[in-house]
Amino acid sequence: MRRTITGRHSFSGRGALSNPPGRFDLQKLEAVDDGWYLEEAPESIATTLEPERARTVISHNDSPDIPFERSINPYR
């Protein structure tokens, strides 16, 4: 079975282009070009990077269900 993607446009670096159906789905959807609605090409979305000044990289945990008190946040 060959799948083709029609009528979809991707934004570079913005996630998956398609979402194929699963094996056990009860419904199957197919895109049909009937000429009623023509999508315009989407505008590109600009990616911006903003510096963030974190106070600390180490976060303190005060929870009884976590066996440690401090952890490192790799995203800060």
JSON list of C-alpha atoms in Angstrom, two decimals:
[
{"chain": "A", "resi": 1, "resn": "MET", "atom": "CA", "xyz": [0.00, 0.00, 0.00]},
{"chain": "A", "resi": 2, "resn": "ARG", "atom": "CA", "xyz": [1.52, 3.29, -1.07]},
{"chain": "A", "resi": 3, "resn": "ARG", "atom": "CA", "xyz": [0.59, 6.50, 0.70]},
{"chain": "A", "resi": 4, "resn": "THR", "atom": "CA", "xyz": [0.81, 9.93, -0.82]},
{"chain": "A", "resi": 5, "resn": "ILE", "atom": "CA", "xyz": [0.35, 13.20, 0.97]},
{"chain": "A", "resi": 6, "resn": "THR", "atom": "CA", "xyz": [-1.90, 15.65, -0.84]},
{"chain": "A", "resi": 7, "resn": "GLY", "atom": "CA", "xyz": [-3.06, 19.09, 0.12]},
{"chain": "A", "resi": 8, "resn": "ARG", "atom": "CA", "xyz": [-0.70, 19.40, 3.05]},
{"chain": "A", "resi": 9, "resn": "HIS", "atom": "CA", "xyz": [2.12, 21.85, 3.43]},
{"chain": "A", "resi": 10, "resn": "SER", "atom": "CA", "xyz": [4.89, 21.56, 5.96]},
{"chain": "A", "resi": 11, "resn": "PHE", "atom": "CA", "xyz": [6.68, 24.16, 7.97]},
{"chain": "A", "resi": 12, "resn": "SER", "atom": "CA", "xyz": [10.35, 23.32, 8.08]},
{"chain": "A", "resi": 13, "resn": "GLY", "atom": "CA", "xyz": [11.28, 22.24, 11.58]},
{"chain": "A", "resi": 14, "resn": "ARG", "atom": "CA", "xyz": [7.69, 22.32, 12.88]},
{"chain": "A", "resi": 15, "resn": "GLY", "atom": "CA", "xyz": [6.88, 18.65, 13.49]},
{"chain": "A", "resi": 16, "resn": "ALA", "atom": "CA", "xyz": [5.41, 15.81, 11.46]},
{"chain": "A", "resi": 17, "resn": "LEU", "atom": "CA", "xyz": [3.94, 16.36, 8.01]},
{"chain": "A", "resi": 18, "resn": "SER", "atom": "CA", "xyz": [1.54, 13.44, 8.16]},
{"chain": "A", "resi": 19, "resn": "ASN", "atom": "CA", "xyz": [-0.40, 11.39, 10.67]},
{"chain": "A", "resi": 20, "resn": "PRO", "atom": "CA", "xyz": [-1.01, 7.98, 9.08]},
{"chain": "A", "resi": 21, "resn": "PRO", "atom": "CA", "xyz": [-3.92, 5.91, 10.42]},
{"chain": "A", "resi": 22, "resn": "GLY", "atom": "CA", "xyz": [-3.27, 3.06, 12.80]},
{"chain": "A", "resi": 23, "resn": "ARG", "atom": "CA", "xyz": [-3.89, -0.59, 11.98]},
{"chain": "A", "resi": 24, "resn": "PHE", "atom": "CA", "xyz": [-6.86, -0.92, 14.28]},
{"chain": "A", "resi": 25, "resn": "ASP", "atom": "CA", "xyz": [-8.66, 2.36, 13.59]},
{"chain": "A", "resi": 26, "resn": "LEU", "atom": "CA", "xyz": [-12.38, 1.96, 12.94]},
{"chain": "A", "resi": 27, "resn": "GLN", "atom": "CA", "xyz": [-12.53, 4.80, 10.42]},
{"chain": "A", "resi": 28, "resn": "LYS", "atom": "CA", "xyz": [-10.40, 5.53, 7.40]},
{"chain": "A", "resi": 29, "resn": "LEU", "atom": "CA", "xyz": [-10.18, 9.07, 6.03]},
{"chain": "A", "resi": 30, "resn": "GLU", "atom": "CA", "xyz": [-8.98, 9.97, 2.56]},
{"chain": "A", "resi": 31, "resn": "ALA", "atom": "CA", "xyz": [-8.43, 13.43, 1.17]},
{"chain": "A", "resi": 32, "resn": "VAL", "atom": "CA", "xyz": [-10.28, 13.95, -2.12]},
{"chain": "A", "resi": 33, "resn": "ASP", "atom": "CA", "xyz": [-9.69, 16.92, -4.39]},
{"chain": "A", "resi": 34, "resn": "ASP", "atom": "CA", "xyz": [-13.17, 17.99, -5.45]},
{"chain": "A", "resi": 35, "resn": "GLY", "atom": "CA", "xyz": [-12.19, 21.51, -6.50]},
{"chain": "A", "resi": 36, "resn": "TRP", "atom": "CA", "xyz": [-14.27, 23.25, -3.84]},
{"chain": "A", "resi": 37, "resn": "TYR", "atom": "CA", "xyz": [-11.53, 24.47, -1.58]},
{"chain": "A", "resi": 38, "resn": "LEU", "atom": "CA", "xyz": [-8.01, 25.23, -2.65]},
{"chain": "A", "resi": 39, "resn": "GLU", "atom": "CA", "xyz": [-5.52, 25.88, 0.13]},
{"chain": "A", "resi": 40, "resn": "GLU", "atom": "CA", "xyz": [-3.13, 28.74, -0.23]},
{"chain": "A", "resi": 41, "resn": "ALA", "atom": "CA", "xyz": [0.54, 28.19, 0.39]},
{"chain": "A", "resi": 42, "resn": "PRO", "atom": "CA", "xyz": [1.24, 28.89, 4.08]},
{"chain": "A", "resi": 43, "resn": "GLU", "atom": "CA", "xyz": [3.57, 31.69, 5.06]},
{"chain": "A", "resi": 44, "resn": "SER", "atom": "CA", "xyz": [6.78, 30.64, 6.71]},
{"chain": "A", "resi": 45, "resn": "ILE", "atom": "CA", "xyz": [6.97, 31.01, 10.46]},
{"chain": "A", "resi": 46, "resn": "ALA", "atom": "CA", "xyz": [10.09, 32.75, 11.71]},
{"chain": "A", "resi": 47, "resn": "THR", "atom": "CA", "xyz": [12.02, 31.04, 14.49]},
{"chain": "A", "resi": 48, "resn": "THR", "atom": "CA", "xyz": [13.24, 33.40, 17.18]},
{"chain": "A", "resi": 49, "resn": "LEU", "atom": "CA", "xyz": [15.84, 32.74, 19.83]},
{"chain": "A", "resi": 50, "resn": "GLU", "atom": "CA", "xyz": [15.70, 34.80, 22.97]},
{"chain": "A", "resi": 51, "resn": "PRO", "atom": "CA", "xyz": [18.39, 34.63, 25.65]},
{"chain": "A", "resi": 52, "resn": "GLU", "atom": "CA", "xyz": [17.19, 33.57, 29.06]},
{"chain": "A", "resi": 53, "resn": "ARG", "atom": "CA", "xyz": [19.13, 34.30, 32.18]},
{"chain": "A", "resi": 54, "resn": "ALA", "atom": "CA", "xyz": [18.45, 31.46, 34.57]},
{"chain": "A", "resi": 55, "resn": "ARG", "atom": "CA", "xyz": [19.22, 32.04, 38.23]},
{"chain": "A", "resi": 56, "resn": "THR", "atom": "CA", "xyz": [20.57, 28.53, 38.66]},
{"chain": "A", "resi": 57, "resn": "VAL", "atom": "CA", "xyz": [20.87, 25.26, 36.79]},
{"chain": "A", "resi": 58, "resn": "ILE", "atom": "CA", "xyz": [20.23, 23.21, 39.92]},
{"chain": "A", "resi": 59, "resn": "SER", "atom": "CA", "xyz": [16.63, 22.83, 41.05]},
{"chain": "A", "resi": 60, "resn": "HIS", "atom": "CA", "xyz": [15.66, 21.87, 44.59]},
{"chain": "A", "resi": 61, "resn": "ASN", "atom": "CA", "xyz": [13.02, 19.16, 45.08]},
{"chain": "A", "resi": 62, "resn": "ASP", "atom": "CA", "xyz": [11.01, 18.99, 48.29]},
{"chain": "A", "resi": 63, "resn": "SER", "atom": "CA", "xyz": [8.71, 16.05, 47.63]},
{"chain": "A", "resi": 64, "resn": "PRO", "atom": "CA", "xyz": [8.35, 12.83, 49.65]},
{"chain": "A", "resi": 65, "resn": "ASP", "atom": "CA", "xyz": [7.98, 10.64, 46.54]},
{"chain": "A", "resi": 66, "resn": "ILE", "atom": "CA", "xyz": [11.24, 11.81, 44.90]},
{"chain": "A", "resi": 67, "resn": "PRO", "atom": "CA", "xyz": [14.33, 10.18, 46.44]},
{"chain": "A", "resi": 68, "resn": "PHE", "atom": "CA", "xyz": [16.68, 13.10, 45.82]},
{"chain": "A", "resi": 69, "resn": "GLU", "atom": "CA", "xyz": [16.75, 16.73, 46.90]},
{"chain": "A", "resi": 70, "resn": "ARG", "atom": "CA", "xyz": [18.52, 18.38, 43.96]},
{"chain": "A", "resi": 71, "resn": "SER", "atom": "CA", "xyz": [18.52, 17.84, 40.21]},
{"chain": "A", "resi": 72, "resn": "ILE", "atom": "CA", "xyz": [20.03, 19.46, 37.14]},
{"chain": "A", "resi": 73, "resn": "ASN", "atom": "CA", "xyz": [17.73, 21.07, 34.60]},
{"chain": "A", "resi": 74, "resn": "PRO", "atom": "CA", "xyz": [19.44, 20.59, 31.19]},
{"chain": "A", "resi": 75, "resn": "TYR", "atom": "CA", "xyz": [17.11, 23.08, 29.52]},
{"chain": "A", "resi": 76, "resn": "ARG", "atom": "CA", "xyz": [18.27, 26.07, 31.57]}
]
